[in-house]
mmCIF file of C-alpha atoms in Angstrom:
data_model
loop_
_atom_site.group_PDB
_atom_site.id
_atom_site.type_symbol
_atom_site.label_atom_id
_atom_site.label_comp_id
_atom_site.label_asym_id
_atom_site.label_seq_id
_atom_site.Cartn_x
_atom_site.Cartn_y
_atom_site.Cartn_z
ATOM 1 C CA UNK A 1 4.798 7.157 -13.632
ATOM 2 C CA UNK A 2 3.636 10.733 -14.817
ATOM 3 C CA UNK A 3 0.686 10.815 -16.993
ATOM 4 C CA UNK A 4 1.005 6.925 -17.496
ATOM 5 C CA UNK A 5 4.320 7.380 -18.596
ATOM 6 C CA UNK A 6 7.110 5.768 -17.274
ATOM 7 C CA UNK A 7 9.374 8.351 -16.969
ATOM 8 C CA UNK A 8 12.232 5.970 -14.756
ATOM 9 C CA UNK A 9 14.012 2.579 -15.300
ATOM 10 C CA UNK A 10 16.557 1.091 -13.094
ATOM 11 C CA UNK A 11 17.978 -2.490 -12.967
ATOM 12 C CA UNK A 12 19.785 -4.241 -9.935
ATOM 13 C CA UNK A 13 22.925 -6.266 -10.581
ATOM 14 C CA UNK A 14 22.468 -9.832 -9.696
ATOM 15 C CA UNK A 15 18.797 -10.146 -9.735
ATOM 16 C CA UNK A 16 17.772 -13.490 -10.682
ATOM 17 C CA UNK A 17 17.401 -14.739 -13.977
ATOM 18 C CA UNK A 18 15.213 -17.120 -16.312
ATOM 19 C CA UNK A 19 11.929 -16.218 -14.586
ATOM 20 C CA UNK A 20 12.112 -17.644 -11.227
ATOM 21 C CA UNK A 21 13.796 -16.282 -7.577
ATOM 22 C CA UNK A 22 14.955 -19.818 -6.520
ATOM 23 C CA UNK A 23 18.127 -20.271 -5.667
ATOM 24 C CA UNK A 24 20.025 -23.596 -6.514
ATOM 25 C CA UNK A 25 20.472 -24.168 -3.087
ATOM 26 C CA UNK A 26 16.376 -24.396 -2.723
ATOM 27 C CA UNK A 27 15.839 -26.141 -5.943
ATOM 28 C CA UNK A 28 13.913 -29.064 -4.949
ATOM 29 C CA UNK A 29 13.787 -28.393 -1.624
ATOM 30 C CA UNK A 30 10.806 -29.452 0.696
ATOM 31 C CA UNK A 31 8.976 -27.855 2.599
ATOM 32 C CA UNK A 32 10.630 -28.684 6.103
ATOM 33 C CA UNK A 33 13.991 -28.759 4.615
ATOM 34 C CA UNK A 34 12.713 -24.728 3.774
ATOM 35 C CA UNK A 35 11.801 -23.931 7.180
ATOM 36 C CA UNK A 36 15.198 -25.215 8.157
ATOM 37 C CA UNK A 37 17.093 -22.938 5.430
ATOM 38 C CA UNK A 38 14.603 -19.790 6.963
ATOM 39 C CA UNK A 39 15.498 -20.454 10.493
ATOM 40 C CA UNK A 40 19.024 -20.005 9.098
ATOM 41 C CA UNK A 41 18.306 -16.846 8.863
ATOM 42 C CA UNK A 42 17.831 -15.271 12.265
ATOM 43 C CA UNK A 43 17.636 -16.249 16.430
ATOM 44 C CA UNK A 44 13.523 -15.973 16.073
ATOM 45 C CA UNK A 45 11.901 -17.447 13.422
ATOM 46 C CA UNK A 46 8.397 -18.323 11.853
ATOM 47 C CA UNK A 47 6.942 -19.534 8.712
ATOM 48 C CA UNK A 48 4.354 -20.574 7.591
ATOM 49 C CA UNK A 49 2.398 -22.079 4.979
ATOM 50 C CA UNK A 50 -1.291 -22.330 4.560
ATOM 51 C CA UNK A 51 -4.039 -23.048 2.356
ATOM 52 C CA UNK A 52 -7.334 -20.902 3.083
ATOM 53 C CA UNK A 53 -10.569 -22.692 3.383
ATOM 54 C CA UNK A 54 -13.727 -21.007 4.235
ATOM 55 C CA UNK A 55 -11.264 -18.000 5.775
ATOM 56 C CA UNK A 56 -9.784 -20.338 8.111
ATOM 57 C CA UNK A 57 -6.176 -20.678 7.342
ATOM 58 C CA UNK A 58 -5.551 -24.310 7.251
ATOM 59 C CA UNK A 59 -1.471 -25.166 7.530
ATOM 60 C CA UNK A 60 0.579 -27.396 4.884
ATOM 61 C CA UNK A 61 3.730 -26.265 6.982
ATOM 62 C CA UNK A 62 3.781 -24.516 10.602
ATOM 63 C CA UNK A 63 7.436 -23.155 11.731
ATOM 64 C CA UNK A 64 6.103 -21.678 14.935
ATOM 65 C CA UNK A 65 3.528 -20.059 13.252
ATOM 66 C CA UNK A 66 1.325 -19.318 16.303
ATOM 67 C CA UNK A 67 3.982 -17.526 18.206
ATOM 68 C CA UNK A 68 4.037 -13.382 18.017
ATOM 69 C CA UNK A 69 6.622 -11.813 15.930
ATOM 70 C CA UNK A 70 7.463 -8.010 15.016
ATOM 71 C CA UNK A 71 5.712 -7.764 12.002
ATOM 72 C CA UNK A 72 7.391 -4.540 10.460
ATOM 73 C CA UNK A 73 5.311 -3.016 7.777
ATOM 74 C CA UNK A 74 2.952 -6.109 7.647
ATOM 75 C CA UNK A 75 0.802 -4.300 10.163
ATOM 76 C CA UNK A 76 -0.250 -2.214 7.097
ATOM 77 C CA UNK A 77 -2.849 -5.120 5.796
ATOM 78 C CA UNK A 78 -4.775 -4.550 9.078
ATOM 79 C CA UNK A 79 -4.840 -0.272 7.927
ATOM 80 C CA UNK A 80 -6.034 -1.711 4.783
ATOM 81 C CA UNK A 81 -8.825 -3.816 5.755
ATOM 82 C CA UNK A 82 -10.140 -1.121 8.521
ATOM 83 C CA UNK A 83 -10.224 1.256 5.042
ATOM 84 C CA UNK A 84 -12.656 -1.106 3.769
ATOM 85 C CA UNK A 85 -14.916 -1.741 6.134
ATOM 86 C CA UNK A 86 -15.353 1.828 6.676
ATOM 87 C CA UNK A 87 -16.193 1.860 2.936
ATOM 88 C CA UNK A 88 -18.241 -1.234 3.179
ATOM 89 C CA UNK A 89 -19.841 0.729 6.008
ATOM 90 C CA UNK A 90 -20.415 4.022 3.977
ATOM 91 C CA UNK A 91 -18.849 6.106 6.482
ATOM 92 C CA UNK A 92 -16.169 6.555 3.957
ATOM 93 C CA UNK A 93 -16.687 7.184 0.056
ATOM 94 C CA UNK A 94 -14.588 4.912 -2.091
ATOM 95 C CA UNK A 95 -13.532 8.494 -3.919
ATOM 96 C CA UNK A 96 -12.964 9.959 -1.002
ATOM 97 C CA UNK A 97 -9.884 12.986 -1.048
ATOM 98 C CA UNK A 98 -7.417 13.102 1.709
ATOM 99 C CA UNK A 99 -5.984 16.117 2.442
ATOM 100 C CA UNK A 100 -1.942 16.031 2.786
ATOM 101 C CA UNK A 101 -0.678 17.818 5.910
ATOM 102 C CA UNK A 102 2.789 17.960 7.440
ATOM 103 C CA UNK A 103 0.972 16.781 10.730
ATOM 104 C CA UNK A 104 1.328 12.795 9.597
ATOM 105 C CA UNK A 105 4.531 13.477 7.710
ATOM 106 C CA UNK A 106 6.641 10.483 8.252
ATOM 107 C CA UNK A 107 10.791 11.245 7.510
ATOM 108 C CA UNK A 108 11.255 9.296 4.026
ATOM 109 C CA UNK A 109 8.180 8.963 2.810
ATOM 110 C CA UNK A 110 7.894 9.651 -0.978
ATOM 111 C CA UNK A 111 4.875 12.259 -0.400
ATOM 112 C CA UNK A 112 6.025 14.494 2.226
ATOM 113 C CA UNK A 113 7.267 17.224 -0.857
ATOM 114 C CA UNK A 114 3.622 17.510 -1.404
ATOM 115 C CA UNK A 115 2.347 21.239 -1.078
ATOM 116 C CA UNK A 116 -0.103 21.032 1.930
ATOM 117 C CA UNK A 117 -3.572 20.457 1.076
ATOM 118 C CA UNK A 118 -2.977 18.735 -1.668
ATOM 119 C CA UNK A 119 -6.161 16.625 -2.066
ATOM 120 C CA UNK A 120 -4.727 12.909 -2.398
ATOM 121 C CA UNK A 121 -7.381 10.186 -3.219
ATOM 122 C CA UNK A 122 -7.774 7.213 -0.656
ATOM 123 C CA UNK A 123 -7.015 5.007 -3.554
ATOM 124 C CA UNK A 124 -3.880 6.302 -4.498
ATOM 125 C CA UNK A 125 -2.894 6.229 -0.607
ATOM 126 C CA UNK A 126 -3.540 2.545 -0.106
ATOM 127 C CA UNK A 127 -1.494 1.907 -3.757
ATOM 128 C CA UNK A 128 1.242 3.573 -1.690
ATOM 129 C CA UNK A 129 0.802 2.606 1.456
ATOM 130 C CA UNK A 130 1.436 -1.103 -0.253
ATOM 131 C CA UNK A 131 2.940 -0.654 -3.034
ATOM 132 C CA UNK A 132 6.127 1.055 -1.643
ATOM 133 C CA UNK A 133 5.239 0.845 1.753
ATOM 134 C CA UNK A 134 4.973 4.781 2.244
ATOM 135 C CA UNK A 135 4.296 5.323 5.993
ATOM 136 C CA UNK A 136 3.166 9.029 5.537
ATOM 137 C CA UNK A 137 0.580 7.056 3.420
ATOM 138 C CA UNK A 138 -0.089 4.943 6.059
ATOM 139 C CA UNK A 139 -0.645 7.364 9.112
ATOM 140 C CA UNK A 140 -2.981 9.301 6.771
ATOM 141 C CA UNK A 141 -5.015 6.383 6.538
ATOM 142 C CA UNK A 142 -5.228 5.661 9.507
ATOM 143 C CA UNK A 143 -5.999 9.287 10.764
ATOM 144 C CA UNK A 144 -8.910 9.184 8.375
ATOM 145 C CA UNK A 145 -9.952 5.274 9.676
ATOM 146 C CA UNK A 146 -8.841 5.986 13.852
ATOM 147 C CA UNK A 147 -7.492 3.753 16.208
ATOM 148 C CA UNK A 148 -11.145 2.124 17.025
ATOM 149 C CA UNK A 149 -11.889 0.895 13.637
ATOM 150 C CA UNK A 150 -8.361 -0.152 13.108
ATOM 151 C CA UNK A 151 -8.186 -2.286 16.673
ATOM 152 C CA UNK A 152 -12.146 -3.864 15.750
ATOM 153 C CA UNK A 153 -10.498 -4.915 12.558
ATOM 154 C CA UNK A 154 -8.003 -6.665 14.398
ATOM 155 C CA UNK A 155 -11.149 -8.999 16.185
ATOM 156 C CA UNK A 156 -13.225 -8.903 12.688
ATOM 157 C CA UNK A 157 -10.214 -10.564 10.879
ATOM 158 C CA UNK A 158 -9.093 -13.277 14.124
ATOM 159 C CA UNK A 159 -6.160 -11.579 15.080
ATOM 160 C CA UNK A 160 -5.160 -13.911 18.107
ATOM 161 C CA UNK A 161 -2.738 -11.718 19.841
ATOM 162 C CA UNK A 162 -5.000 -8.815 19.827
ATOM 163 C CA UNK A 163 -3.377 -7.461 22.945
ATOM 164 C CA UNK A 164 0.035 -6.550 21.425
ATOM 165 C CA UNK A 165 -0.944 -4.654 18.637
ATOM 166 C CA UNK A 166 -3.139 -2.456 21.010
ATOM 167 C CA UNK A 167 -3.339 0.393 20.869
ATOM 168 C CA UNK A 168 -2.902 0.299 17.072
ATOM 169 C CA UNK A 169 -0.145 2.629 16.774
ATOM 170 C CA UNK A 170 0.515 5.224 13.853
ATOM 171 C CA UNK A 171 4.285 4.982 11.939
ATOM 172 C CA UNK A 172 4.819 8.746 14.071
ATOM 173 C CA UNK A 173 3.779 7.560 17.098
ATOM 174 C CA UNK A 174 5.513 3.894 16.863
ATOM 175 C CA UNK A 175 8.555 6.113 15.992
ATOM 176 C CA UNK A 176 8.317 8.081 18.838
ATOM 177 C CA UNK A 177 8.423 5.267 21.058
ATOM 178 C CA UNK A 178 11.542 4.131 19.437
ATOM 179 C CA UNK A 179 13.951 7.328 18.729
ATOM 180 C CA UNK A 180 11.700 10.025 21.081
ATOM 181 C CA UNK A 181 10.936 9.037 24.744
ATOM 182 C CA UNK A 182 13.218 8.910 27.361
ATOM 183 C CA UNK A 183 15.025 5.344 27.192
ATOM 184 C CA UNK A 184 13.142 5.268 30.760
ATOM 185 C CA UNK A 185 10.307 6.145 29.852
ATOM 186 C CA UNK A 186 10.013 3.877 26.390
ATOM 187 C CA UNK A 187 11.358 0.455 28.183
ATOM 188 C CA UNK A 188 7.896 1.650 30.802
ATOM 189 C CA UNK A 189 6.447 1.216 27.265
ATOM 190 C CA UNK A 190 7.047 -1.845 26.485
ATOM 191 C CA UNK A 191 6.647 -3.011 29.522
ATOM 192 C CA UNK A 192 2.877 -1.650 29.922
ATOM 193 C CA UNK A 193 -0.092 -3.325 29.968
ATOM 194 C CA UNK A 194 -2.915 -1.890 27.294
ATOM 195 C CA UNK A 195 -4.447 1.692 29.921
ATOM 196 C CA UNK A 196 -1.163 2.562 30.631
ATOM 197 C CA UNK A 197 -0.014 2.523 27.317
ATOM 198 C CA UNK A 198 -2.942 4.046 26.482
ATOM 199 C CA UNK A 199 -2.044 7.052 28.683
ATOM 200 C CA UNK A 200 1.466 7.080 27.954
ATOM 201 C CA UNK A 201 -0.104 7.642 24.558
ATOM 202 C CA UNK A 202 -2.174 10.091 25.176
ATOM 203 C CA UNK A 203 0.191 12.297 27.369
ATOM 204 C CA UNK A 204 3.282 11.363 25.672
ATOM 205 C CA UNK A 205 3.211 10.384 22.649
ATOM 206 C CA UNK A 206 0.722 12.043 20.885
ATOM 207 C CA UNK A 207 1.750 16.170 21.903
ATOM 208 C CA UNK A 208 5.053 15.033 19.916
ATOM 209 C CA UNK A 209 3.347 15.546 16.685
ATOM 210 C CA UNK A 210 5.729 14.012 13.333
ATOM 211 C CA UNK A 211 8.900 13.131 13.468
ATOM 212 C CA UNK A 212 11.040 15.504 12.830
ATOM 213 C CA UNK A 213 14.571 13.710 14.992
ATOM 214 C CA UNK A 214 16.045 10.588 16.328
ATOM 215 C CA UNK A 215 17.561 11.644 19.537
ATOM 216 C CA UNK A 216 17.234 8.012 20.746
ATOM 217 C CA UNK A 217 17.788 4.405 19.768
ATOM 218 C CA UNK A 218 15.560 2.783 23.065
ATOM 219 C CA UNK A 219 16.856 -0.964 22.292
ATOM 220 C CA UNK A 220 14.211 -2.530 24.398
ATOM 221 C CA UNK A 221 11.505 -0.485 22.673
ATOM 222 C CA UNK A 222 12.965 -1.319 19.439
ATOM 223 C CA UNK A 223 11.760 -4.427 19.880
ATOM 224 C CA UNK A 224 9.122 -5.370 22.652
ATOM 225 C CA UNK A 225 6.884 -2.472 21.627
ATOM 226 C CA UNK A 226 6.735 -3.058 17.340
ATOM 227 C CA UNK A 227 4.015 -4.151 15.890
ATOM 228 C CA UNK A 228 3.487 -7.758 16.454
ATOM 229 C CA UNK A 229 1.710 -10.225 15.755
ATOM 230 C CA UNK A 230 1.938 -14.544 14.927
ATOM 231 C CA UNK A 231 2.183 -15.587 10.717
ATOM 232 C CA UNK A 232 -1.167 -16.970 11.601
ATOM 233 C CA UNK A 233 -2.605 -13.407 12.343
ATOM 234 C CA UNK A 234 -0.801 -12.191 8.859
ATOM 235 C CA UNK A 235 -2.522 -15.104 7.296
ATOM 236 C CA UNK A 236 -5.670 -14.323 8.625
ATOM 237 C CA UNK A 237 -5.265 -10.499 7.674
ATOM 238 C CA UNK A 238 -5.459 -11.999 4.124
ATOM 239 C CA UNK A 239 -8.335 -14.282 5.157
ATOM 240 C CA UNK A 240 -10.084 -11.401 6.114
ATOM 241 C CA UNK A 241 -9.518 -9.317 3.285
ATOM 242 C CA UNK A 242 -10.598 -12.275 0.750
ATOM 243 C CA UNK A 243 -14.063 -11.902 2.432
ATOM 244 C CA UNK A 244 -15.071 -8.472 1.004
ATOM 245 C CA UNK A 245 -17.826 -8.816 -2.124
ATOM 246 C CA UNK A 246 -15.046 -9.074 -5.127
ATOM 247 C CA UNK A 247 -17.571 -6.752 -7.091
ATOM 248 C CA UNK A 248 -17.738 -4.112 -4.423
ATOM 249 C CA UNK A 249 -16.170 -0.880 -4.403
ATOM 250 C CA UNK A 250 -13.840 -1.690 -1.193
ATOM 251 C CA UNK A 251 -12.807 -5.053 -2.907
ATOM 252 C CA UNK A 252 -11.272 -2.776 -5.945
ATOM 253 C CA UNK A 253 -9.147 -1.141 -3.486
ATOM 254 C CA UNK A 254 -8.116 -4.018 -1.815
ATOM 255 C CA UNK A 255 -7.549 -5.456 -4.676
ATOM 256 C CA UNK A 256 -5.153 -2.924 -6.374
ATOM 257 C CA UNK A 257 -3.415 -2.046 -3.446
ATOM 258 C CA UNK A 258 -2.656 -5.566 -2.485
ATOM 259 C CA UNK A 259 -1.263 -6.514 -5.645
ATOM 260 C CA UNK A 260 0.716 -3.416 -6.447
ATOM 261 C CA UNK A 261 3.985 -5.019 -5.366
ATOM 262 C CA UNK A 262 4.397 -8.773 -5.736
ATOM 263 C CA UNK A 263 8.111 -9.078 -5.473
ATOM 264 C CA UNK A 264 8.352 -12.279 -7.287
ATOM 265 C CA UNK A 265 9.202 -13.156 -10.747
ATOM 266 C CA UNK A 266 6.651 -15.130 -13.047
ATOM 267 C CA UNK A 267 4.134 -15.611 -10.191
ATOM 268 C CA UNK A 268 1.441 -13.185 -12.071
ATOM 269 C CA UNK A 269 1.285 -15.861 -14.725
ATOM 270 C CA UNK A 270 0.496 -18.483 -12.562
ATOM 271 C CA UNK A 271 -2.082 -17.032 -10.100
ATOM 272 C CA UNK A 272 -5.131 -15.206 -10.473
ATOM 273 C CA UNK A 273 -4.707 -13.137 -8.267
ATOM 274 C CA UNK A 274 -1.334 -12.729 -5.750
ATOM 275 C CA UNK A 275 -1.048 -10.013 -3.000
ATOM 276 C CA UNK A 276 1.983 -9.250 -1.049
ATOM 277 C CA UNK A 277 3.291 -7.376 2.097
ATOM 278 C CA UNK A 278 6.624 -7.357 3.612
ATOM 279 C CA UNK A 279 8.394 -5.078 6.125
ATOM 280 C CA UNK A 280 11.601 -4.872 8.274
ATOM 281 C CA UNK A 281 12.479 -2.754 11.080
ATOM 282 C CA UNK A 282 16.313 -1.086 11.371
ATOM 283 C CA UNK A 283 18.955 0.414 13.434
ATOM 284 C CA UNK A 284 22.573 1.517 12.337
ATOM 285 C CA UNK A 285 23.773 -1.999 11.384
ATOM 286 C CA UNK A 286 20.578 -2.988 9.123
ATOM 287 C CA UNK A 287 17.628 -4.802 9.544
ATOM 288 C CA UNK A 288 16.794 -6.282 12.574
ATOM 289 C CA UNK A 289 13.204 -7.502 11.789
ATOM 290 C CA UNK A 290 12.630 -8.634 8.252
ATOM 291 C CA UNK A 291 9.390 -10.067 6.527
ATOM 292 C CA UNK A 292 7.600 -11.277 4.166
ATOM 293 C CA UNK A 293 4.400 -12.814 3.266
ATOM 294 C CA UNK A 294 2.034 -13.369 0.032
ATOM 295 C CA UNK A 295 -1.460 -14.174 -1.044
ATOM 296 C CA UNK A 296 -1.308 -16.713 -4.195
ATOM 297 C CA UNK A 297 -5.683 -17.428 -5.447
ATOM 298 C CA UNK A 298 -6.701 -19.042 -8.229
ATOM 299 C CA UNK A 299 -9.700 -20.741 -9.603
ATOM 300 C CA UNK A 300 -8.399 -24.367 -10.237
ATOM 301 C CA UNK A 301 -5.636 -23.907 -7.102
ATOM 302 C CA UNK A 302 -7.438 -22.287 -4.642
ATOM 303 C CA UNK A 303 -5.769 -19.409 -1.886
ATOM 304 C CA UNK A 304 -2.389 -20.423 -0.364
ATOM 305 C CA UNK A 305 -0.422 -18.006 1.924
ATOM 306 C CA UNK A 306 3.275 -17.909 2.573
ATOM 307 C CA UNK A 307 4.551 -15.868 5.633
ATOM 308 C CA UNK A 308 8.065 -15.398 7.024
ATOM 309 C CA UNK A 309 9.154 -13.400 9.779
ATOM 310 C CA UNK A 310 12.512 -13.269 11.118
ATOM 311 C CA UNK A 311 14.267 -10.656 13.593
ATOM 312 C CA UNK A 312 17.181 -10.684 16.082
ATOM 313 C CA UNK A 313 16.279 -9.516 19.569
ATOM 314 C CA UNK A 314 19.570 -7.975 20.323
ATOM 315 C CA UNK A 315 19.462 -5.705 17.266
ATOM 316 C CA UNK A 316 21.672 -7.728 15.428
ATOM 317 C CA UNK A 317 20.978 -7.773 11.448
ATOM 318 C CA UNK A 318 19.099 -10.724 9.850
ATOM 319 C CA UNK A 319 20.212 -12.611 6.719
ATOM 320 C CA UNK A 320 17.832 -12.249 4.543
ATOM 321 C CA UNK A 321 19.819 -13.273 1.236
ATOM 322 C CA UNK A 322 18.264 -16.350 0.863
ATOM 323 C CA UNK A 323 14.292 -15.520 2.447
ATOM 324 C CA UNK A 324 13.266 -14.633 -1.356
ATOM 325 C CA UNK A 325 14.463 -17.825 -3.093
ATOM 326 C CA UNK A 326 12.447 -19.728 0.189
ATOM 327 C CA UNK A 327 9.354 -18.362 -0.824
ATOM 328 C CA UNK A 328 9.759 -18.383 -4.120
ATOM 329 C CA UNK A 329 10.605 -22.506 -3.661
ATOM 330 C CA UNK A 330 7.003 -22.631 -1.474
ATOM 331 C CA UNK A 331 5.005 -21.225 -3.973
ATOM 332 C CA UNK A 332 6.601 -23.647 -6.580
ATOM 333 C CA UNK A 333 5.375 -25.802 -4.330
ATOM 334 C CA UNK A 334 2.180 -25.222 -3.455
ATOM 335 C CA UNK A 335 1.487 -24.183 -7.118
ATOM 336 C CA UNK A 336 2.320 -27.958 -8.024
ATOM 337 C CA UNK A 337 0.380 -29.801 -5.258
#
């Protein structure tokens, strides 16, 4: 978009047709017979489905829901919801300007051409942070936010496995872990309980500065020190986010940034509102950690949320060809009940 304009268009050979992502082999498929078709799809799998109720996400279909998972990118709804409780808070102005700096530069993010100090609005940063998942986004963010607000969001919103998303790392410094310690040094990582990660952190980690290489692939790391955390935690994340004042200035940001990317065909039509985050994490022979997870509200339906999260342990790549259709089929489903 420049201006308002769209100034692009691109289409993708073989994306689905006549409004819908399901897949014949999930037409009509249950719920359980869905799980089965998910846990298809990698050695680890959860999913789960769940109908909100006074923020308490109340399950229609639990696929080992309550065990921890690498969530990928997911971990960006908990950035999102320490954003607005900062707001909420007034420590932060809802127009607040960011500005850009190479220091939180992130390799492949879509902003890191920007000239430095370029003043970047908080809005448009959480519209890109979910929107296309832009992790130089994302560590601005969370510079602005810190680590404190972001790990008390994790308790405000009923994170369970608090523990293993502490301390709440930055994309840079998660990165680090992965492609920049010592293979030695990262497996200590993952290994650690929260003060010595803390000061592996602080000594470590954080004198790195960006990314700028990948002189490592620490397989352990790769794995046992990602972001993780149980689809009831991701469902939560949206429980919590649900509970800001839908006329307040936090709740517009939430709101836009949540629903900037919905993945799915025709499901604006049927929802009031629908918010989505997925993620995946990767090594040279594709994605090891993939998922996905959605937000579907109405008035007359209520708030359902679909969450899958799949990943290989020995770095092998999950098939995720048919995880879209799946969800697709659950919010058919869940849309009908």
């Amino acid at each position: 978009m420049d201006g308002g304009l769209i100034t692009a268009f691109s289409t993708t050979l073989g994306f689905p047709r006549g409004g819908s992502n399901v897949a014949a082999g999930e037409a009509g498929a249950t719920l359980d017979q869905l799980a089965t078709t998910a846990g298809e799809s990698a050695a680890r799998t959860s999913m789960l489905v769940a109908r909100i109720d006074n923020d308490r996400c109340l399950p229609l279909l639990d696929k080992e829901a309550g065990v921890p998972r690498p969530t990928g990118s997911i971990f960006k709804l908990w950035v999102l919801g320490s954003l607005a409780e900062e707001i909420r808070a007034g420590r932060i102005s809802p127009s607040a300007m960011v500005p850009f700096t190479n220091d939180e530069a992130v390799p492949g993010s879509a902003l890191n051409s920007t000239a430095p100090g370029t003043q970047i609005s908080i809005r448009d940063l959480a519209n890109l942070m979910l929107g296309i998942s832009d992790n130089t986004s994302t560590d601005l963010l969370l510079e602005l936010v810190g680590r404190d607000r972001a790990e008390q969001t994790l308790r405000t919103f009923g994170n369970r496995n608090r523990e293993l998303m502490t301390p709440f790392l930055k994309v840079n410094e998660q990165f680090h872990v992965f492609w920049s310690l010592s293979p030695s040094l990262a497996t200590e990582y993952a290994a650690a309980g929260d003060e010595e990660q803390r000061a592996i952190l602080t000594n470590s980690i954080e004198p790195l500065g960006p990314v700028t290489a990948f002189p490592q692939s620490n397989q352990v790391a790769l794995y046992d020190s990602s972001w993780t955390a149980s689809a009831y935690d991701v469902c939560q994340a949206y429980a919590g986010l649900r509970k800001f004042d839908n006329r307040s200035d936090e709740f517009k940001i939430i709101e836009e940034s949540a629903g900037a990317e919905v993945a799915l065909l025709s499901v604006r039509n049927r929802w009031d509102r629908v918010w989505q985050k997925g993620g995946s994490l990767a090594n040279n022979d594709g994605n090891y950690v993939f998922t996905l997870s959605w937000m579907f509200e109405s008035d007359a339906k209520g708030a359902f949320v679909v969450v899958i999260m799949a990943s290989n342990r020995d770095g092998t790549p999950v098939d995720s060809s048919s995880l879209f259709s799946v969800a697709a089929r659950a919010e058919q489903i869940v849309f009908n009940r």
